[in-house]
Structure formats: C-alpha cells, structure tokens
Short mmCIF file of C-alpha atoms in Angstrom, two decimals:
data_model
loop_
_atom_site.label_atom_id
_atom_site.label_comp_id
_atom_site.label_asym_id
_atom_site.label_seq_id
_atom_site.Cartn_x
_atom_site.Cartn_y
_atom_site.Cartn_z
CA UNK A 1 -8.75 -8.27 -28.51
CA UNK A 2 -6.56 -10.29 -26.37
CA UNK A 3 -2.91 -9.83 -25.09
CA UNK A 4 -3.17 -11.83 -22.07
CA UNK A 5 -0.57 -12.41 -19.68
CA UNK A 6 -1.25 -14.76 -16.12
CA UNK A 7 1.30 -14.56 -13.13
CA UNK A 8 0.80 -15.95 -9.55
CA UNK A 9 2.93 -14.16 -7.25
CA UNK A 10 3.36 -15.82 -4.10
CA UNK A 11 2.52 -14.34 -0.99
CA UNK A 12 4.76 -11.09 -0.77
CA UNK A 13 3.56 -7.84 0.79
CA UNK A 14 3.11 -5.43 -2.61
CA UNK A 15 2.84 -8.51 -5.07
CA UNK A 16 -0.42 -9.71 -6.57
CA UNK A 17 -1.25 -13.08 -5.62
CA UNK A 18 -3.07 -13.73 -8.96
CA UNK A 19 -2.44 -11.34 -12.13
CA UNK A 20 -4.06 -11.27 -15.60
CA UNK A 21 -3.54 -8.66 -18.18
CA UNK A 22 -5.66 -7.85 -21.81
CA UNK A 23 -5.36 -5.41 -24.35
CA UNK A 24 -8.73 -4.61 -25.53
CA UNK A 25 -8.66 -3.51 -29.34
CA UNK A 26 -11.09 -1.24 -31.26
CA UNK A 27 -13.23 -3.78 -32.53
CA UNK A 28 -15.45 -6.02 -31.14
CA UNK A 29 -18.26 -6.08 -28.06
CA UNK A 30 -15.60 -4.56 -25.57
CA UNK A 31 -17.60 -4.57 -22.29
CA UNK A 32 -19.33 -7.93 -22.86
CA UNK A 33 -15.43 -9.04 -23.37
CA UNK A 34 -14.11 -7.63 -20.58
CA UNK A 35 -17.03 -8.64 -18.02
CA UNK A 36 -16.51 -12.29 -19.32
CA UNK A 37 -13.04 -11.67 -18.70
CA UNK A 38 -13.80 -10.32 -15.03
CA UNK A 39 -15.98 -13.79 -14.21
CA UNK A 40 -13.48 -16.03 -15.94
CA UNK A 41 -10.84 -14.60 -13.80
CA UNK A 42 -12.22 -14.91 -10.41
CA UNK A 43 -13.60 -18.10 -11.03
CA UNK A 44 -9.73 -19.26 -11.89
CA UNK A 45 -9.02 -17.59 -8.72
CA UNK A 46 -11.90 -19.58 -6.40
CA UNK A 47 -10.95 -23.41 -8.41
CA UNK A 48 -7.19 -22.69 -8.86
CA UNK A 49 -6.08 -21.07 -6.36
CA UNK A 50 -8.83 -22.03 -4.05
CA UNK A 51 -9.49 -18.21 -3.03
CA UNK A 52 -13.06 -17.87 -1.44
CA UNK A 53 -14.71 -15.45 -3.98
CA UNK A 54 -18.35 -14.90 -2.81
CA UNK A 55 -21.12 -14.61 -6.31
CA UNK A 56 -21.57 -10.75 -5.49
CA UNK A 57 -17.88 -9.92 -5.06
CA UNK A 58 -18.12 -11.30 -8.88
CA UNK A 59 -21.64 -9.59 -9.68
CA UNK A 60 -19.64 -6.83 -8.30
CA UNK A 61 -16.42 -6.41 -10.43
CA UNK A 62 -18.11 -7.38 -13.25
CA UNK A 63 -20.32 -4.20 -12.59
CA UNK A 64 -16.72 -1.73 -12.20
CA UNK A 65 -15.60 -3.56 -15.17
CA UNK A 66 -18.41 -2.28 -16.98
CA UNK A 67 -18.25 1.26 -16.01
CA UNK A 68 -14.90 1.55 -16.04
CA UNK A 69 -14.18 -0.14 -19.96
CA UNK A 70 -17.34 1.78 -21.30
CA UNK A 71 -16.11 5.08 -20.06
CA UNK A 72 -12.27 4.29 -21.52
CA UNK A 73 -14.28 3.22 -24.61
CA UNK A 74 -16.30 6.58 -24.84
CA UNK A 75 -14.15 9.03 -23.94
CA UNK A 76 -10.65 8.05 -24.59
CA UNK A 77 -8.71 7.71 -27.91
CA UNK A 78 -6.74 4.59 -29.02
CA UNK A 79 -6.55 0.82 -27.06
CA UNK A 80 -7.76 0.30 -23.64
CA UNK A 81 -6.05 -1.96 -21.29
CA UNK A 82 -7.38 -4.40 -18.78
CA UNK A 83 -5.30 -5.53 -15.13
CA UNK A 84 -7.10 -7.58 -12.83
CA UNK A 85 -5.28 -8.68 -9.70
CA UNK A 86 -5.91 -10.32 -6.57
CA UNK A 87 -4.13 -8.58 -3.53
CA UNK A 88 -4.27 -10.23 -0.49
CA UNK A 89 -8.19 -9.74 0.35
CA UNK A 90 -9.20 -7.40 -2.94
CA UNK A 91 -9.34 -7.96 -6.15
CA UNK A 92 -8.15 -4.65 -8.32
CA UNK A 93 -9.81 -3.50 -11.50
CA UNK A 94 -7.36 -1.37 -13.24
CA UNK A 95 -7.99 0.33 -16.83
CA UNK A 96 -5.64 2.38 -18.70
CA UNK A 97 -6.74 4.41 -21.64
CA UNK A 98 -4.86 7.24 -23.89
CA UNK A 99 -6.88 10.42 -21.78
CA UNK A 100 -4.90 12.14 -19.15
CA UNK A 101 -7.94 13.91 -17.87
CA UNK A 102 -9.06 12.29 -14.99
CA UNK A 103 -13.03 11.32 -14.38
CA UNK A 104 -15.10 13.81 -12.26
CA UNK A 105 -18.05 12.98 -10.68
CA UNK A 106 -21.29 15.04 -11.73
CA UNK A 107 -23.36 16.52 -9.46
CA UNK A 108 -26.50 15.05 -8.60
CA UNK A 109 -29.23 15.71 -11.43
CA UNK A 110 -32.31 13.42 -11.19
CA UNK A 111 -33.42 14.39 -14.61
CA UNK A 112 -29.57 13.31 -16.25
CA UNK A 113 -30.16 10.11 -18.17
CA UNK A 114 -26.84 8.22 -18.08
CA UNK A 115 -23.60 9.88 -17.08
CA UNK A 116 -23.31 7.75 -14.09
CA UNK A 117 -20.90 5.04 -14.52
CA UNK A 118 -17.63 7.03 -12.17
CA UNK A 119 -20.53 7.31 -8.99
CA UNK A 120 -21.67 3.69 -9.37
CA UNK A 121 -18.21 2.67 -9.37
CA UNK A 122 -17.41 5.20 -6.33
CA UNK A 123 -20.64 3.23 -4.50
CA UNK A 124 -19.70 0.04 -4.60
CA UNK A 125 -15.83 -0.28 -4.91
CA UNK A 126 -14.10 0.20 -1.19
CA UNK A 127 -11.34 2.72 -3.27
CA UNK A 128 -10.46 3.89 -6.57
CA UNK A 129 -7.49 5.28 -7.32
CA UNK A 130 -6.34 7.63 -10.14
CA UNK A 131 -3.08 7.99 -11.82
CA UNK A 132 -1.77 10.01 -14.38
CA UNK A 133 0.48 7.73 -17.27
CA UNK A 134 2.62 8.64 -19.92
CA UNK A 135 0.35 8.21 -22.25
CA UNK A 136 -3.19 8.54 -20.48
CA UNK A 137 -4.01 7.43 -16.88
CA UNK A 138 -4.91 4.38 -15.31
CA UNK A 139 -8.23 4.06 -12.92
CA UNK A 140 -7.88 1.33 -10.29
CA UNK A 141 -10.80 0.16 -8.13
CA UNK A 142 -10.36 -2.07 -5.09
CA UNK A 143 -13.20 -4.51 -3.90
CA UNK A 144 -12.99 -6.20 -1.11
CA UNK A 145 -13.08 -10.43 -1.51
CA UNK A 146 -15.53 -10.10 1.64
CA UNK A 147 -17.86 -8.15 -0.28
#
C-alpha cells in the first residue's frame, strides 16, 4: 500500500513546509488507509513541527480524503496516489488516479442516493484544483489550517 516519502521544506514561497507521499495499491481498505494516513500526518505536523492544527481542520481533511480516494477508487483504473502537504496556512490533499476526465458536479437531485462526494468536497475545502496528467489527472483541495 505504502510508498511513502517525508520532506520538510523550509520556509520558501512555493515549497511545502511539510510533505508526505503514498502509493495506494489495489488491495486493501483504501479509504480507512488513507484517512489514517490524513490524521497521522497532521498530527506529525502539530508535535513535530509544532504547527497549530485545530481537531476539525483534521475531522476536515480526513473527510476530502475520503471523497476524494473513494472516487479515484471507483472510477479510475490502476494505482491511486496520495500528496499531503502543508503550505504555509493550508494543508493540500492531492490525488492522482489513471482517468483524465475530470469530476463534474451533479445537479441537485434530492431523491439521488450517493453521488455526492465532488460537492462535499467543493463545501468544505476553501479550493480544489484540477489538472490534467500524463497519465490521468490529479485533484488538489486546499483547507485552510484556521479552519
């Protein structure tokens, strides 16, 4: 499941303060994973780094993590890969999976069960960002450490 890589970047304008990276394989409970993940990085970021990372900024990205993994997982073919980084005063959520096609949001059906995950995401991140890759696209949400 894992391919981790950690780098803290010093304080440069366009370089993450705190970094982590994970490859998250085909087998496995990959959105339990990668919330644990989420947690387990922030709290790294509040005791090692002594950034102030408030309990709901975690509840939070553990939430886009969610969305964002089981939507790669669903609807994308092949591995899905996890960035979280701390910039400045946001943590970033990024996850890159093998489909080019970017997400749309649905329009609003009270009677759709699920389908949801991209407008939960779009409610409670402050941006989210999506770029085409050469092999898929990568979905980056930004939440701000004040949250």
């Amino acid at each position: 499941m894992e391919s981790v890589s950690v780098d803290e970047g010093e304080t440069v304008p366009g370089v993450p303060r705190l970094r982590a990276s994970y490859a998250l394989d085909a087998e496995g409970a990959w959105i339990a994973q990668a919330r644990h993940l989420a947690a387990e990085f922030l709290e790294r970021a509040r005791t090692e780094n002594g950034l102030p990372v408030p309990d709901r900024v975690v509840e939070i990205t553990q939430l886009v993590v969610s969305e964002l993994v089981t939507n790669a997982r669903k609807y994308a073919p092949g591995p899905v890969g996890l960035d979280l980084r701390v910039f400045g005063d946001a943590v970033e959520v990024v996850v890159h999976d093998g489909n080019p096609e970017a997400p749309r949001p649905r329009d609003a059906d009270p009677g759709r069960v699920g389908q949801h995950g991209l407008e939960i995401v779009m409610a409670v991140a402050d941006a989210l960002d999506v770029r085409q890759e050469a092999e898929g696209k990568s979905i980056t949400a930004r939440i701000a450490l004040s949250a």
